[in-house]
Short mmCIF file of N, CA and C in Angstrom, two decimals:
data_model
loop_
_atom_site.label_atom_id
_atom_site.label_comp_id
_atom_site.label_asym_id
_atom_site.label_seq_id
_atom_site.Cartn_x
_atom_site.Cartn_y
_atom_site.Cartn_z
N MET A 30 0.85 -1.17 0.00
CA MET A 30 0.00 0.00 0.00
C MET A 30 0.90 1.24 0.00
N THR A 31 0.51 2.22 -0.76
CA THR A 31 1.31 3.45 -0.82
C THR A 31 0.98 4.35 0.36
N GLN A 32 1.88 5.28 0.64
CA GLN A 32 1.62 6.27 1.67
C GLN A 32 0.38 7.08 1.34
N SER A 33 0.22 7.42 0.07
CA SER A 33 -0.94 8.21 -0.35
C SER A 33 -2.24 7.48 -0.10
N ARG A 34 -2.27 6.18 -0.41
CA ARG A 34 -3.49 5.39 -0.20
C ARG A 34 -3.80 5.25 1.28
N LEU A 35 -2.79 4.96 2.10
CA LEU A 35 -3.00 4.85 3.54
C LEU A 35 -3.49 6.18 4.11
N ALA A 36 -2.89 7.26 3.67
CA ALA A 36 -3.31 8.58 4.13
C ALA A 36 -4.78 8.83 3.78
N GLU A 37 -5.16 8.48 2.58
CA GLU A 37 -6.55 8.65 2.15
C GLU A 37 -7.50 7.84 3.04
N LEU A 38 -7.16 6.58 3.27
CA LEU A 38 -8.02 5.71 4.08
C LEU A 38 -8.09 6.15 5.54
N ALA A 39 -6.99 6.71 6.05
CA ALA A 39 -6.93 7.13 7.45
C ALA A 39 -7.37 8.57 7.67
N GLY A 40 -7.65 9.29 6.59
CA GLY A 40 -8.05 10.69 6.73
C GLY A 40 -6.90 11.58 7.15
N MET A 41 -5.72 11.28 6.64
CA MET A 41 -4.52 12.03 6.98
C MET A 41 -3.86 12.51 5.70
N SER A 42 -2.78 13.26 5.85
CA SER A 42 -2.02 13.68 4.67
C SER A 42 -0.90 12.66 4.41
N GLN A 43 -0.44 12.61 3.19
CA GLN A 43 0.67 11.73 2.83
C GLN A 43 1.91 12.15 3.60
N ALA A 44 2.09 13.46 3.80
CA ALA A 44 3.25 13.97 4.53
C ALA A 44 3.24 13.46 5.98
N ALA A 45 2.06 13.38 6.59
CA ALA A 45 1.96 12.88 7.97
C ALA A 45 2.37 11.41 8.03
N ILE A 46 1.92 10.62 7.06
CA ILE A 46 2.30 9.21 7.01
C ILE A 46 3.81 9.08 6.83
N SER A 47 4.38 9.90 5.97
CA SER A 47 5.82 9.88 5.73
C SER A 47 6.60 10.20 7.01
N ARG A 48 6.15 11.21 7.76
CA ARG A 48 6.82 11.57 9.02
C ARG A 48 6.79 10.40 10.00
N LEU A 49 5.64 9.72 10.08
CA LEU A 49 5.53 8.55 10.96
C LEU A 49 6.48 7.45 10.52
N GLU A 50 6.47 7.17 9.23
CA GLU A 50 7.28 6.09 8.69
C GLU A 50 8.77 6.33 8.93
N HIS A 51 9.18 7.58 8.91
CA HIS A 51 10.60 7.90 9.08
C HIS A 51 10.97 8.26 10.52
N GLY A 52 10.01 8.07 11.44
CA GLY A 52 10.29 8.31 12.86
C GLY A 52 10.50 9.76 13.22
N LYS A 53 9.90 10.67 12.47
CA LYS A 53 10.10 12.10 12.72
C LYS A 53 9.05 12.70 13.62
N CYS A 54 8.10 11.88 14.09
CA CYS A 54 7.11 12.37 15.04
C CYS A 54 6.65 11.21 15.92
N MET A 55 6.04 11.53 17.05
CA MET A 55 5.54 10.53 17.98
C MET A 55 4.03 10.47 17.82
N PRO A 56 3.51 9.34 17.33
CA PRO A 56 2.07 9.26 17.10
C PRO A 56 1.28 9.14 18.40
N THR A 57 0.08 9.65 18.39
CA THR A 57 -0.83 9.50 19.52
C THR A 57 -1.59 8.18 19.34
N PHE A 58 -2.24 7.73 20.41
CA PHE A 58 -3.06 6.52 20.28
C PHE A 58 -4.20 6.75 19.29
N TYR A 59 -4.76 7.95 19.31
CA TYR A 59 -5.84 8.26 18.38
C TYR A 59 -5.36 8.08 16.93
N LEU A 60 -4.20 8.57 16.63
CA LEU A 60 -3.64 8.46 15.28
C LEU A 60 -3.37 6.99 14.92
N LEU A 61 -2.82 6.24 15.86
CA LEU A 61 -2.57 4.82 15.62
C LEU A 61 -3.87 4.06 15.39
N GLU A 62 -4.91 4.43 16.12
CA GLU A 62 -6.23 3.80 15.93
C GLU A 62 -6.78 4.09 14.55
N LYS A 63 -6.60 5.31 14.06
CA LYS A 63 -7.05 5.66 12.72
C LYS A 63 -6.33 4.83 11.66
N ILE A 64 -5.04 4.64 11.85
CA ILE A 64 -4.26 3.83 10.90
C ILE A 64 -4.70 2.37 10.97
N ALA A 65 -4.89 1.85 12.18
CA ALA A 65 -5.35 0.46 12.32
C ALA A 65 -6.69 0.26 11.64
N GLU A 66 -7.59 1.19 11.82
CA GLU A 66 -8.90 1.09 11.16
C GLU A 66 -8.74 1.12 9.64
N ALA A 67 -7.89 2.00 9.15
CA ALA A 67 -7.66 2.10 7.70
C ALA A 67 -7.08 0.81 7.14
N LEU A 68 -6.28 0.11 7.95
CA LEU A 68 -5.67 -1.14 7.53
C LEU A 68 -6.55 -2.36 7.84
N ASN A 69 -7.73 -2.10 8.44
CA ASN A 69 -8.63 -3.17 8.87
C ASN A 69 -7.88 -4.15 9.77
N SER A 70 -7.16 -3.58 10.73
CA SER A 70 -6.29 -4.35 11.62
C SER A 70 -6.60 -4.04 13.07
N VAL A 71 -6.04 -4.85 13.93
CA VAL A 71 -6.10 -4.63 15.37
C VAL A 71 -4.80 -3.96 15.80
N LEU A 72 -4.92 -2.93 16.62
CA LEU A 72 -3.75 -2.24 17.15
C LEU A 72 -3.31 -2.94 18.43
N VAL A 73 -2.04 -3.34 18.49
CA VAL A 73 -1.48 -3.98 19.67
C VAL A 73 -0.28 -3.15 20.13
N VAL A 74 -0.33 -2.67 21.38
CA VAL A 74 0.75 -1.87 21.94
C VAL A 74 1.25 -2.57 23.19
N ALA A 75 2.56 -2.79 23.26
CA ALA A 75 3.17 -3.40 24.44
C ALA A 75 4.24 -2.47 24.98
N ILE A 76 4.23 -2.30 26.30
CA ILE A 76 5.24 -1.46 26.95
C ILE A 76 6.07 -2.37 27.84
N GLY A 77 7.37 -2.41 27.56
CA GLY A 77 8.26 -3.29 28.29
C GLY A 77 9.18 -2.54 29.22
N PRO A 78 10.10 -3.26 29.82
CA PRO A 78 11.07 -2.64 30.73
C PRO A 78 11.81 -1.49 30.05
N GLY A 79 12.11 -0.49 30.82
CA GLY A 79 12.84 0.66 30.28
C GLY A 79 11.99 1.50 29.34
N ARG A 80 10.67 1.36 29.47
CA ARG A 80 9.71 2.10 28.63
C ARG A 80 9.83 1.78 27.15
N ARG A 81 10.35 0.60 26.84
CA ARG A 81 10.42 0.15 25.45
C ARG A 81 9.00 -0.11 24.97
N VAL A 82 8.65 0.50 23.86
CA VAL A 82 7.29 0.38 23.32
C VAL A 82 7.33 -0.32 21.98
N ALA A 83 6.45 -1.30 21.83
CA ALA A 83 6.30 -2.01 20.56
C ALA A 83 4.87 -1.81 20.07
N VAL A 84 4.72 -1.46 18.80
CA VAL A 84 3.42 -1.23 18.20
C VAL A 84 3.27 -2.17 17.01
N GLU A 85 2.14 -2.88 16.95
CA GLU A 85 1.88 -3.78 15.84
C GLU A 85 0.46 -3.55 15.32
N PHE A 86 0.30 -3.77 14.03
CA PHE A 86 -1.02 -3.80 13.41
C PHE A 86 -1.22 -5.23 12.95
N ARG A 87 -2.16 -5.94 13.58
CA ARG A 87 -2.34 -7.36 13.28
C ARG A 87 -3.61 -7.59 12.47
N ASN A 88 -3.47 -8.45 11.48
CA ASN A 88 -4.61 -8.90 10.67
C ASN A 88 -4.92 -10.33 11.02
N GLY A 89 -5.99 -10.85 10.46
CA GLY A 89 -6.29 -12.27 10.60
C GLY A 89 -7.24 -12.58 11.72
N PRO A 90 -7.09 -13.76 12.33
CA PRO A 90 -8.03 -14.22 13.35
C PRO A 90 -8.16 -13.28 14.55
N GLU A 91 -7.10 -12.57 14.89
CA GLU A 91 -7.17 -11.65 16.02
C GLU A 91 -8.23 -10.58 15.80
N ARG A 92 -8.40 -10.18 14.53
CA ARG A 92 -9.38 -9.15 14.20
C ARG A 92 -10.78 -9.61 14.55
N ALA A 93 -11.14 -10.84 14.24
CA ALA A 93 -12.45 -11.37 14.53
C ALA A 93 -12.69 -11.43 16.03
N GLY A 94 -11.66 -11.76 16.78
CA GLY A 94 -11.78 -11.85 18.24
C GLY A 94 -11.87 -10.51 18.92
N ALA A 95 -11.49 -9.46 18.25
CA ALA A 95 -11.48 -8.12 18.86
C ALA A 95 -12.88 -7.62 19.15
N ALA A 96 -13.87 -8.05 18.38
CA ALA A 96 -15.23 -7.56 18.56
C ALA A 96 -15.90 -8.17 19.77
N GLY A 97 -15.47 -9.33 20.22
CA GLY A 97 -16.18 -9.99 21.29
C GLY A 97 -15.29 -10.32 22.37
#
């Protein structure tokens, strides 16, 4: 998927997607939720020792389980 297409689906600008992709800004949860919705994915955020943060967008069976 192109940055332009993701931006369109998420209601954002292509420049905003580019900044995220290149690590030039810190996304909010709201923004991550918009991207997950655009990707038809589940947003998974894990915070580990030392405030290490991992963000994933998961597709597949997890998506079906998210509703219930």
